[in-house]
Short mmCIF file of C-alpha atoms and ligand atoms in Angstrom, two decimals:
data_model
loop_
_atom_site.label_atom_id
_atom_site.label_comp_id
_atom_site.label_asym_id
_atom_site.label_seq_id
_atom_site.Cartn_x
_atom_site.Cartn_y
_atom_site.Cartn_z
CA MET Z 1 11.44 19.48 24.97
CA LYS Z 2 11.92 15.62 24.58
CA ARG Z 3 11.91 13.23 27.68
CA ARG Z 4 14.85 10.92 27.34
CA LEU Z 5 13.59 7.41 27.56
CA ALA Z 6 14.84 4.83 29.86
CA PRO Z 7 11.56 2.48 30.97
CA GLN Z 8 13.47 -0.43 31.66
CA ALA Z 9 17.07 -0.96 31.69
CA GLY Z 10 18.42 -2.75 28.65
CA CYS Z 11 15.82 -1.12 26.10
CA PRO Z 12 16.98 0.66 23.19
CA PRO Z 13 17.87 4.31 23.50
CA GLY Z 14 15.27 6.97 22.21
CA SER Z 15 13.06 9.87 22.78
CA PHE Z 16 9.32 9.18 23.76
CA GLY Z 17 8.19 12.83 23.03
CA ALA Z 18 4.88 14.72 24.29
CA PRO Z 19 2.90 12.61 27.10
CA VAL Z 20 -0.36 10.73 25.42
CA ILE Z 21 0.50 11.41 21.91
CA GLY Z 22 4.33 10.54 21.92
CA GLU Z 23 5.92 11.21 18.58
CA ILE Z 24 2.92 10.22 16.33
CA ARG Z 25 2.94 13.91 14.74
CA GLU Z 26 6.37 13.80 13.80
CA TRP Z 27 6.26 10.57 12.22
CA ALA Z 28 3.09 11.09 10.28
CA ALA Z 29 4.51 14.56 9.05
CA ASP Z 30 7.76 12.74 7.66
CA PRO Z 31 8.73 9.48 7.77
CA LEU Z 32 11.80 9.37 6.36
CA GLN Z 33 13.20 12.52 8.00
CA PHE Z 34 11.78 11.23 11.49
CA ALA Z 35 13.74 7.85 10.80
CA GLN Z 36 16.91 9.63 9.29
CA ALA Z 37 17.20 11.84 12.39
CA ARG Z 38 16.88 9.26 14.94
CA ALA Z 39 19.24 6.87 13.19
CA GLN Z 40 21.97 9.49 13.08
CA ARG Z 41 21.72 9.92 16.90
CA TYR Z 42 20.94 6.44 17.83
CA GLY Z 43 22.09 3.95 15.05
CA PRO Z 44 19.63 1.25 13.33
CA ILE Z 45 17.84 0.46 16.83
CA TRP Z 46 15.99 2.99 18.91
CA SER Z 47 12.83 3.58 20.61
CA THR Z 48 9.94 6.08 20.48
CA HIS Z 49 6.41 6.23 21.40
CA LEU Z 50 3.74 5.73 18.82
CA LEU Z 51 -0.26 4.99 18.67
CA GLY Z 52 -0.45 5.15 22.25
CA ARG Z 53 2.59 2.82 23.40
CA PRO Z 54 6.28 2.56 22.99
CA CYS Z 55 7.72 1.41 19.87
CA VAL Z 56 11.11 -0.14 18.94
CA VAL Z 57 12.00 0.90 15.50
CA LEU Z 58 14.51 -1.97 13.64
CA LEU Z 59 16.30 -0.03 10.59
CA GLU Z 60 18.27 -1.69 7.70
CA PRO Z 61 18.00 -4.58 5.69
CA ALA Z 62 18.97 -6.86 9.06
CA GLY Z 63 15.68 -5.16 10.82
CA ASN Z 64 13.30 -5.70 7.88
CA ARG Z 65 14.10 -9.51 7.84
CA PHE Z 66 13.82 -9.77 11.52
CA MET Z 67 10.49 -8.20 11.47
CA LEU Z 68 9.25 -9.85 7.91
CA SER Z 69 10.86 -13.30 8.46
CA GLN Z 70 13.22 -14.18 11.23
CA GLY Z 71 11.19 -13.18 14.03
CA LEU Z 72 7.89 -13.86 13.22
CA GLN Z 73 7.12 -15.44 16.28
CA TYR Z 74 7.53 -12.21 18.47
CA PHE Z 75 4.94 -10.27 16.66
CA SER Z 76 1.22 -9.78 15.85
CA TRP Z 77 0.06 -7.95 12.67
CA ARG Z 78 -3.64 -7.08 14.40
CA ALA Z 79 -1.79 -5.72 17.37
CA GLY Z 80 -0.32 -3.77 15.11
CA TRP Z 81 -2.87 -1.52 13.91
CA GLY Z 82 -4.49 1.78 15.09
CA ARG Z 83 -7.73 1.65 17.11
CA ALA Z 84 -9.81 3.08 13.98
CA MET Z 85 -8.65 0.77 11.42
CA LEU Z 86 -9.23 -2.29 13.86
CA ARG Z 87 -13.00 -0.60 14.53
CA LEU Z 88 -13.75 0.14 10.81
CA MET Z 89 -12.32 -2.67 9.42
CA GLY Z 90 -12.98 -5.22 11.97
CA GLY Z 91 -10.87 -8.21 10.52
CA GLY Z 92 -9.37 -9.47 7.07
CA LEU Z 93 -6.14 -10.84 5.98
CA SER Z 94 -3.71 -8.16 7.33
CA LEU Z 95 -5.65 -7.91 10.98
CA THR Z 96 -5.24 -11.85 11.64
CA ASP Z 97 -2.52 -13.78 12.99
CA GLY Z 98 -1.36 -17.26 13.23
CA HIS Z 99 -3.32 -20.26 12.17
CA GLN Z 100 -6.51 -18.35 10.87
CA HIS Z 101 -4.22 -16.13 8.77
CA ASP Z 102 -2.21 -18.90 6.93
CA GLN Z 103 -5.82 -20.70 6.49
CA GLN Z 104 -7.34 -17.57 4.95
CA ARG Z 105 -4.10 -16.86 3.05
CA SER Z 106 -3.71 -20.14 1.21
CA LEU Z 107 -7.54 -19.99 0.44
CA LEU Z 108 -7.31 -16.41 -1.37
CA LYS Z 109 -4.04 -17.52 -2.85
CA PRO Z 110 -5.52 -18.62 -6.15
CA ALA Z 111 -7.30 -15.64 -6.74
CA PHE Z 112 -4.44 -13.63 -7.04
CA ALA Z 113 -1.83 -16.40 -8.71
CA HIS Z 114 -0.88 -15.93 -12.14
CA ALA Z 115 -2.66 -18.20 -13.70
CA ALA Z 116 -5.98 -16.51 -12.55
CA LEU Z 117 -4.80 -13.30 -13.29
CA GLN Z 118 -3.91 -14.14 -16.78
CA GLN Z 119 -7.44 -15.43 -17.31
CA LEU Z 120 -8.57 -11.83 -16.14
CA GLN Z 121 -6.11 -9.71 -18.04
CA PRO Z 122 -8.28 -9.33 -21.39
CA GLN Z 123 -10.94 -7.80 -18.55
CA ILE Z 124 -8.78 -5.91 -16.97
CA GLN Z 125 -7.40 -4.34 -19.90
CA HIS Z 126 -10.48 -3.59 -21.35
CA LEU Z 127 -11.51 -1.75 -18.11
CA ILE Z 128 -8.47 0.11 -18.32
CA ARG Z 129 -8.91 1.32 -22.00
CA GLN Z 130 -12.71 2.09 -21.05
CA GLN Z 131 -11.54 4.17 -18.26
CA LEU Z 132 -8.82 6.08 -20.16
CA GLN Z 133 -11.26 7.17 -22.67
CA THR Z 134 -13.37 8.88 -20.19
CA TRP Z 135 -10.36 11.34 -19.36
CA PRO Z 136 -11.11 14.61 -20.65
CA ASP Z 137 -8.36 15.74 -23.22
CA ALA Z 138 -6.15 18.73 -22.76
CA GLU Z 139 -7.93 20.10 -19.56
CA PRO Z 140 -6.31 19.48 -15.67
CA ILE Z 141 -7.43 16.56 -14.08
CA CYS Z 142 -6.55 14.92 -11.03
CA LEU Z 143 -4.39 11.88 -11.68
CA LEU Z 144 -4.61 10.11 -8.22
CA GLU Z 145 -8.57 10.46 -8.15
CA ARG Z 146 -8.95 9.03 -11.61
CA LEU Z 147 -6.41 6.17 -10.82
CA GLN Z 148 -8.23 5.36 -7.69
CA THR Z 149 -11.36 5.10 -9.57
CA LEU Z 150 -9.54 2.62 -12.38
CA ALA Z 151 -7.71 0.64 -9.72
CA PHE Z 152 -10.86 0.07 -7.40
CA ASP Z 153 -12.65 -1.26 -10.71
CA VAL Z 154 -9.88 -3.54 -11.35
CA ALA Z 155 -9.89 -4.69 -7.22
CA LEU Z 156 -13.42 -4.98 -7.74
CA LEU Z 157 -13.05 -7.54 -10.57
CA VAL Z 158 -10.25 -9.49 -9.01
CA VAL Z 159 -11.89 -9.49 -5.41
CA CYS Z 160 -15.59 -9.72 -6.06
CA GLY Z 161 -16.12 -10.90 -9.34
CA ARG Z 162 -18.35 -9.11 -11.93
CA THR Z 163 -20.37 -6.68 -9.99
CA PRO Z 164 -23.35 -4.69 -11.35
CA ALA Z 165 -22.51 -1.48 -12.15
CA PRO Z 166 -25.16 0.62 -9.44
CA ILE Z 167 -23.42 -1.54 -6.84
CA ALA Z 168 -19.96 -0.93 -7.96
CA GLU Z 169 -20.27 2.90 -8.31
CA ALA Z 170 -22.10 2.65 -4.64
CA LEU Z 171 -19.08 1.12 -3.20
CA HIS Z 172 -16.65 3.35 -4.84
CA HIS Z 173 -18.35 6.62 -3.46
CA ASP Z 174 -18.22 5.30 -0.10
CA PHE Z 175 -14.87 3.80 -0.01
CA ALA Z 176 -13.01 7.53 -0.15
CA ALA Z 177 -14.72 8.41 3.06
CA PHE Z 178 -14.04 4.87 4.69
CA THR Z 179 -10.47 5.16 3.76
CA ALA Z 180 -9.95 8.70 5.07
CA GLY Z 181 -10.98 7.59 8.65
CA LEU Z 182 -8.65 4.46 8.78
CA PHE Z 183 -5.95 6.24 10.56
CA THR Z 184 -7.79 8.68 12.71
CA PRO Z 185 -5.88 8.62 16.37
CA LEU Z 186 -9.52 9.69 17.78
CA PRO Z 187 -11.89 6.88 16.94
CA TYR Z 188 -15.09 8.57 18.40
CA PRO Z 189 -18.32 8.91 16.77
CA ILE Z 190 -18.20 12.92 16.93
CA PRO Z 191 -20.12 14.20 14.34
CA ALA Z 192 -18.61 16.29 11.36
CA THR Z 193 -15.12 14.15 12.16
CA PRO Z 194 -13.29 11.95 9.59
CA TYR Z 195 -13.96 8.90 11.83
CA PHE Z 196 -17.63 9.68 12.19
CA ARG Z 197 -17.84 9.90 8.49
CA ALA Z 198 -15.98 6.59 7.69
CA GLN Z 199 -18.16 5.21 10.17
CA LYS Z 200 -21.31 6.09 8.37
CA SER Z 201 -19.52 5.13 5.18
CA GLY Z 202 -18.49 1.85 6.52
CA GLU Z 203 -22.03 0.91 7.46
CA ARG Z 204 -23.32 1.45 3.97
CA LEU Z 205 -20.36 -0.08 2.62
CA ARG Z 206 -21.10 -3.21 4.74
CA GLN Z 207 -25.04 -3.15 3.58
CA THR Z 208 -24.26 -3.25 -0.04
CA LEU Z 209 -21.29 -5.50 0.27
CA SER Z 210 -23.97 -7.98 1.99
CA TYR Z 211 -26.36 -7.90 -0.71
CA LEU Z 212 -23.51 -8.47 -3.36
CA ILE Z 213 -22.57 -11.44 -0.77
CA GLU Z 214 -26.50 -12.36 -1.14
CA LEU Z 215 -26.53 -12.43 -5.01
CA ARG Z 216 -23.08 -14.22 -5.26
CA ARG Z 217 -24.28 -17.12 -2.82
CA LEU Z 218 -27.44 -17.57 -5.49
CA ASN Z 219 -25.00 -18.09 -8.51
CA ILE Z 220 -21.46 -19.21 -7.64
CA ALA Z 221 -19.77 -20.37 -11.19
CA ALA Z 222 -17.80 -23.39 -10.65
CA ASP Z 223 -14.67 -22.28 -12.15
CA ALA Z 224 -14.92 -18.60 -10.50
CA LEU Z 225 -11.53 -17.42 -9.16
CA ASP Z 226 -12.47 -14.36 -7.40
CA SER Z 227 -12.01 -13.88 -3.78
CA LEU Z 228 -15.82 -13.88 -2.66
CA SER Z 229 -16.38 -17.11 -4.57
CA LEU Z 230 -13.52 -18.78 -3.50
CA MET Z 231 -14.44 -17.85 0.13
CA LEU Z 232 -18.23 -18.90 -0.11
CA GLN Z 233 -17.39 -22.16 -1.96
CA ALA Z 234 -14.68 -23.13 0.85
CA GLU Z 235 -16.92 -21.93 3.86
CA PRO Z 236 -20.56 -21.67 2.95
CA ASN Z 237 -21.49 -21.23 6.45
CA ARG Z 238 -18.92 -18.28 7.20
CA PRO Z 239 -20.75 -15.35 8.99
CA ASP Z 240 -21.45 -12.14 6.46
CA ASP Z 241 -19.60 -9.86 9.02
CA GLU Z 242 -16.23 -11.93 8.39
CA LEU Z 243 -16.70 -12.29 4.90
CA ILE Z 244 -17.69 -8.66 4.42
CA SER Z 245 -14.23 -7.30 6.82
CA GLU Z 246 -12.06 -10.01 4.27
CA LEU Z 247 -13.60 -7.84 1.27
CA LEU Z 248 -13.49 -4.37 2.42
CA LEU Z 249 -9.28 -5.14 3.50
CA LEU Z 250 -8.85 -6.67 0.26
CA LEU Z 251 -10.59 -3.82 -1.80
CA TRP Z 252 -8.77 -1.05 0.14
CA ALA Z 253 -5.42 -2.72 0.29
CA GLY Z 254 -6.07 -3.45 -3.56
CA HIS Z 255 -6.57 -0.02 -5.07
CA ASP Z 256 -5.18 3.01 -2.88
CA THR Z 257 -1.69 1.63 -3.28
CA VAL Z 258 -1.78 0.66 -6.92
CA ALA Z 259 -3.54 4.31 -7.36
CA SER Z 260 -0.52 6.06 -5.63
CA LEU Z 261 2.13 4.21 -7.00
CA LEU Z 262 0.88 5.02 -10.45
CA THR Z 263 0.34 8.27 -9.52
CA TRP Z 264 4.10 9.08 -8.94
CA ILE Z 265 5.48 7.02 -11.72
CA CYS Z 266 3.31 9.32 -14.22
CA ILE Z 267 4.61 12.09 -12.42
CA GLU Z 268 8.52 10.82 -12.57
CA LEU Z 269 8.01 10.06 -16.28
CA ALA Z 270 6.67 13.70 -16.90
CA GLN Z 271 9.33 14.77 -15.39
CA HIS Z 272 12.17 12.79 -16.83
CA PRO Z 273 11.04 12.84 -20.51
CA GLU Z 274 14.17 10.85 -21.64
CA ILE Z 275 13.12 7.68 -19.86
CA LEU Z 276 9.66 7.90 -20.99
CA GLN Z 277 11.07 8.42 -24.68
CA ARG Z 278 12.88 4.68 -23.75
CA LEU Z 279 10.11 3.19 -22.46
CA ARG Z 280 7.95 3.95 -25.76
CA GLN Z 281 10.74 2.63 -27.57
CA GLU Z 282 10.89 -0.28 -25.43
CA LEU Z 283 7.12 -1.03 -26.20
CA SER Z 284 8.01 -2.11 -29.63
CA THR Z 285 10.24 -4.95 -28.78
CA ASN Z 286 9.59 -8.04 -26.65
CA HIS Z 287 11.94 -6.92 -23.92
CA HIS Z 288 10.46 -4.89 -21.08
CA SER Z 289 13.26 -4.77 -18.45
CA LEU Z 290 13.20 -0.79 -18.32
CA LEU Z 291 9.25 -0.81 -17.51
CA ASP Z 292 10.44 -3.23 -14.60
CA HIS Z 293 13.43 -0.93 -13.47
CA VAL Z 294 10.95 1.98 -13.69
CA LEU Z 295 8.27 -0.30 -11.38
CA ARG Z 296 10.92 -1.18 -8.77
CA GLU Z 297 12.35 2.45 -8.62
CA ALA Z 298 9.14 4.12 -8.32
CA GLU Z 299 8.46 1.44 -5.31
CA ARG Z 300 11.95 2.34 -4.15
CA LEU Z 301 11.64 6.29 -3.83
CA HIS Z 302 7.46 6.28 -3.34
CA PRO Z 303 6.35 3.40 -1.03
CA PRO Z 304 2.77 3.50 -0.69
CA ALA Z 305 3.44 2.10 3.08
CA PRO Z 306 6.41 4.27 4.60
CA GLY Z 307 6.89 0.89 6.63
CA GLY Z 308 4.97 -1.56 9.01
CA PHE Z 309 3.83 -1.78 12.39
CA ARG Z 310 3.52 -4.91 14.53
CA GLY Z 311 2.18 -5.48 18.40
CA VAL Z 312 5.19 -7.48 20.19
CA VAL Z 313 3.53 -10.41 21.90
CA GLU Z 314 6.73 -11.99 23.11
CA ALA Z 315 9.74 -9.82 24.55
CA PHE Z 316 12.98 -10.61 22.66
CA GLU Z 317 16.37 -9.61 22.34
CA TYR Z 318 17.77 -7.95 19.39
CA ALA Z 319 21.26 -6.42 18.71
CA GLY Z 320 21.80 -6.50 22.30
CA TYR Z 321 18.76 -4.85 23.51
CA HIS Z 322 15.59 -6.01 25.31
CA VAL Z 323 12.40 -5.35 23.68
CA PRO Z 324 9.68 -5.86 26.09
CA GLN Z 325 6.02 -7.40 25.41
CA GLY Z 326 3.04 -4.96 24.80
CA TRP Z 327 5.64 -2.48 22.60
CA LEU Z 328 5.10 -1.95 19.45
CA ALA Z 329 7.82 -2.87 16.39
CA MET Z 330 8.22 -0.78 13.27
CA TYR Z 331 10.25 -1.49 10.44
CA SER Z 332 10.67 1.54 7.98
CA SER Z 333 11.20 0.70 4.20
CA VAL Z 334 11.25 4.46 3.37
CA TYR Z 335 14.47 4.38 5.38
CA THR Z 336 15.61 1.25 3.69
CA HIS Z 337 15.21 2.98 0.39
CA GLN Z 338 17.21 5.86 0.84
CA MET Z 339 20.18 4.31 2.79
CA PRO Z 340 23.44 5.65 0.75
CA SER Z 341 25.58 2.43 1.19
CA LEU Z 342 22.67 0.80 -0.52
CA TRP Z 343 21.84 3.05 -2.96
CA HIS Z 344 23.67 5.70 -5.31
CA ASN Z 345 22.24 9.20 -4.84
CA PRO Z 346 19.50 7.79 -3.03
CA THR Z 347 17.08 10.98 -3.77
CA GLN Z 348 17.41 10.78 -7.39
CA PHE Z 349 14.64 8.60 -9.47
CA ASN Z 350 17.34 6.48 -11.67
CA PRO Z 351 15.39 3.41 -12.98
CA ASN Z 352 19.04 2.22 -14.71
CA ARG Z 353 20.56 1.65 -10.83
CA PHE Z 354 18.48 -1.51 -11.54
CA ALA Z 355 20.52 -2.77 -14.45
CA ALA Z 356 24.12 -3.51 -15.22
CA PRO Z 357 26.69 -2.28 -14.58
CA CYS Z 358 25.13 -0.60 -11.23
CA ASN Z 359 23.18 -3.80 -10.26
CA GLU Z 360 21.85 -2.27 -7.09
CA GLY Z 361 18.46 -3.72 -5.10
CA LYS Z 362 20.27 -7.17 -5.15
CA GLN Z 363 20.74 -7.41 -1.29
CA ALA Z 364 17.96 -9.17 0.38
CA TYR Z 365 15.09 -6.96 2.28
CA SER Z 366 16.67 -3.86 0.53
CA LEU Z 367 13.58 -3.19 -1.57
CA VAL Z 368 10.44 -3.99 0.77
CA GLY Z 369 7.81 -1.76 -0.70
CA PHE Z 370 5.40 -4.93 -0.98
CA GLY Z 371 6.82 -6.37 2.55
CA GLY Z 372 8.76 -9.44 2.42
CA GLY Z 373 8.73 -13.21 3.85
CA PRO Z 374 5.65 -15.25 3.99
CA ARG Z 375 3.39 -12.10 4.80
CA ILE Z 376 4.73 -10.63 1.87
CA CYS Z 377 1.70 -8.52 -0.25
CA ILE Z 378 -0.56 -11.09 -1.67
CA GLY Z 379 -1.40 -8.67 -4.33
CA LEU Z 380 1.75 -7.96 -5.61
CA ALA Z 381 1.47 -9.89 -8.98
CA LEU Z 382 -1.89 -8.03 -9.18
CA ALA Z 383 -0.35 -4.82 -8.63
CA GLN Z 384 2.48 -5.50 -11.43
CA ILE Z 385 0.72 -6.70 -14.12
CA GLU Z 386 -2.34 -3.91 -13.38
CA MET Z 387 0.59 -1.30 -13.26
CA ARG Z 388 2.29 -2.43 -16.72
CA LEU Z 389 -1.09 -2.81 -18.53
CA VAL Z 390 -1.87 1.49 -17.08
CA LEU Z 391 1.62 2.47 -18.38
CA ARG Z 392 1.64 0.32 -21.57
CA GLU Z 393 -2.12 2.11 -22.52
CA LEU Z 394 -0.91 5.53 -21.42
CA LEU Z 395 2.84 5.22 -23.41
CA ALA Z 396 1.04 3.59 -26.47
CA ASN Z 397 -1.50 6.39 -26.87
CA TYR Z 398 -1.11 9.43 -24.74
CA GLN Z 399 1.15 11.87 -23.81
CA TRP Z 400 0.84 14.26 -21.01
CA GLN Z 401 2.30 17.04 -18.81
CA LEU Z 402 2.35 18.19 -15.31
CA VAL Z 403 0.29 21.31 -14.33
CA PRO Z 404 2.91 24.06 -13.34
CA ASN Z 405 3.04 25.23 -9.70
CA GLN Z 406 1.53 22.15 -7.83
CA ASP Z 407 2.60 20.95 -4.25
CA LEU Z 408 4.20 17.59 -5.06
CA ARG Z 409 5.30 16.92 -1.53
CA PRO Z 410 4.29 13.87 -0.15
CA VAL Z 411 1.40 13.31 2.26
CA TRP Z 412 1.84 9.84 3.88
CA LEU Z 413 -1.35 8.49 5.18
CA PRO Z 414 -3.42 6.70 4.23
CA THR Z 415 -0.79 5.86 1.40
CA ASN Z 416 2.04 8.22 0.14
CA GLN Z 417 0.47 10.70 -2.18
CA PRO Z 418 1.37 13.94 -3.79
CA ARG Z 419 -0.39 16.91 -1.85
CA SER Z 420 -1.74 18.15 -4.99
CA GLY Z 421 -3.26 14.85 -5.98
CA GLY Z 422 -1.02 14.90 -9.46
CA LEU Z 423 -2.51 17.62 -11.56
CA ILE Z 424 -2.19 16.91 -15.50
CA THR Z 425 -3.23 17.72 -18.79
CA ILE Z 426 -3.27 14.83 -20.73
CA GLN Z 427 -3.47 14.35 -24.84
CA ARG Z 428 -4.62 11.55 -26.63
CA PHE Z 429 -2.17 11.19 -30.08
C1 LIG B 1 1.37 -0.88 -5.27
C2 LIG B 1 0.61 -1.79 -5.16
C3 LIG B 1 0.69 -2.10 -3.89
C4 LIG B 1 1.63 -2.01 -2.73
C5 LIG B 1 2.98 -1.25 -2.74
C6 LIG B 1 1.15 -3.18 -1.25
C7 LIG B 1 2.22 -2.95 -0.51
C8 LIG B 1 1.71 -3.87 0.46
C9 LIG B 1 2.65 -3.98 1.74
C10 LIG B 1 3.92 -3.43 2.23
C11 LIG B 1 2.46 -5.17 2.55
C12 LIG B 1 2.92 -5.88 3.69
C13 LIG B 1 2.57 -5.13 5.21
C14 LIG B 1 3.36 -5.65 6.07
O1 LIG B 1 3.77 -6.76 6.21
O2 LIG B 1 4.15 -4.65 6.78
C15 LIG B 1 1.08 -5.61 1.96
C16 LIG B 1 0.18 -6.60 2.28
C17 LIG B 1 -0.83 -6.64 1.74
N1 LIG B 1 -1.35 -6.54 0.59
FE1 LIG B 1 -0.45 -5.08 -0.74
N2 LIG B 1 0.23 -3.74 -1.88
C18 LIG B 1 -0.05 -3.45 -3.07
C19 LIG B 1 -1.05 -3.75 -3.73
C20 LIG B 1 -2.26 -4.92 -3.22
C21 LIG B 1 -3.19 -5.58 -4.18
C22 LIG B 1 -3.49 -4.88 -5.12
C23 LIG B 1 -4.05 -6.17 -2.83
C24 LIG B 1 -5.32 -6.86 -3.26
C25 LIG B 1 -6.02 -6.74 -4.14
C26 LIG B 1 -3.24 -6.16 -1.71
C27 LIG B 1 -3.65 -6.70 -0.79
C28 LIG B 1 -2.79 -6.84 0.24
C29 LIG B 1 -3.05 -7.98 1.53
C30 LIG B 1 -4.22 -8.46 1.77
C31 LIG B 1 -1.93 -7.80 2.36
C32 LIG B 1 -1.81 -8.38 3.91
C33 LIG B 1 -0.83 -9.85 3.40
C34 LIG B 1 -0.89 -10.68 4.75
O3 LIG B 1 -0.89 -10.27 5.72
O4 LIG B 1 -0.76 -11.95 4.25
N3 LIG B 1 -2.17 -5.32 -1.72
N4 LIG B 1 0.83 -4.87 0.88
#
């Protein structure tokens, strides 16, 4: 039985769910259904209770715009994360606000700009080819795991520069357990819990990164464009702890998301052989519009993050409602990406919707899989280059089939992934 919400006169309508835990279980089980059911009842603004606090949800492109650009002064990114994330990650770009954020973002920008990525492209391509060759032929593999390994190596190259293989392996090994603890609701070091394992992995990750920083301090190439070298050159005396948090955040945000989205793309292409065939034909031309539309359609239908949370640091009025300071606020990418008023047959995978004559997705803040506004994903260009390179390599040299009878329903945390991990068999032409 839901408690009706009336915390303060003038607040948006909604329900708070169970005491203490609120509606977090319903949200985590299916953020799309969660938002759709409440939107039907209350409209595009309503209240719930998540992460231990009342939370206002602002839907539709207008809500996205308000949270991602127009109303920035009301929100804190740091105050939007749960306790497990704050304790394990410590800091980093997504967990920082105000001047400190802006300074750090402009410092890191050159590492993620087209010019730097262009320079790195041959190395990224080499990494991709090397890894794909290790995938076994004609036996079931878990796409998600394989792509996580691949995307981790690419993120490591861009974030930390060339890294000795044993260090790279140690980091990758510890990242899986670390990531699994980032969203646990109970961040207490009780043995054998995901949080406990994440804490232990986090300690090892910090030691390994500290060693890597020491190595890099001894030898920074003047023209290096990796994030670590840029940070060391700009602020040689910055404490290692802060540098490590920044690296952890970039490595996490930079590989889990890419691996999840690529997994969904491979699954969709296996289920839509006619699109796969047209993509192969497109490879031999200089036009890559279909590939571009496939990437956008996958971002729409399978966004790695279902939306974003913020802490409300200053009370505000929105659509005639009052939102108090201390609440959470959330925008929902999954909801916007499936609005029938924006997308024809929204549940269908149809990359052609982005081409003429449909031309969908033109409205600002209707496609927000990478966020938007001044804090749009800093790794957007890297993710797009990397996903294009992986897909072109796969399309040109491999065919793949889904293993039958697997559970492809999404799990939403830490990123949106198929429950089975995406089991496929792959064969080289
Ligand atoms: C398919 C791939 C990716 C997706 C879908 C994605 C998605 C997102 C989203 C939605 C946000 C904004 C969250 C919000 O404001 O609510 C974001 C921010 C961010 N992303 Fe990504 N991301 C991807 C790849 C990457 C990569 C490759 C990196 C870096 C190596 C990266 C690093 C970051 C960072 C540091 C932020 C925080 C930016 C800031 O607050 O200034 N992401 N990403």
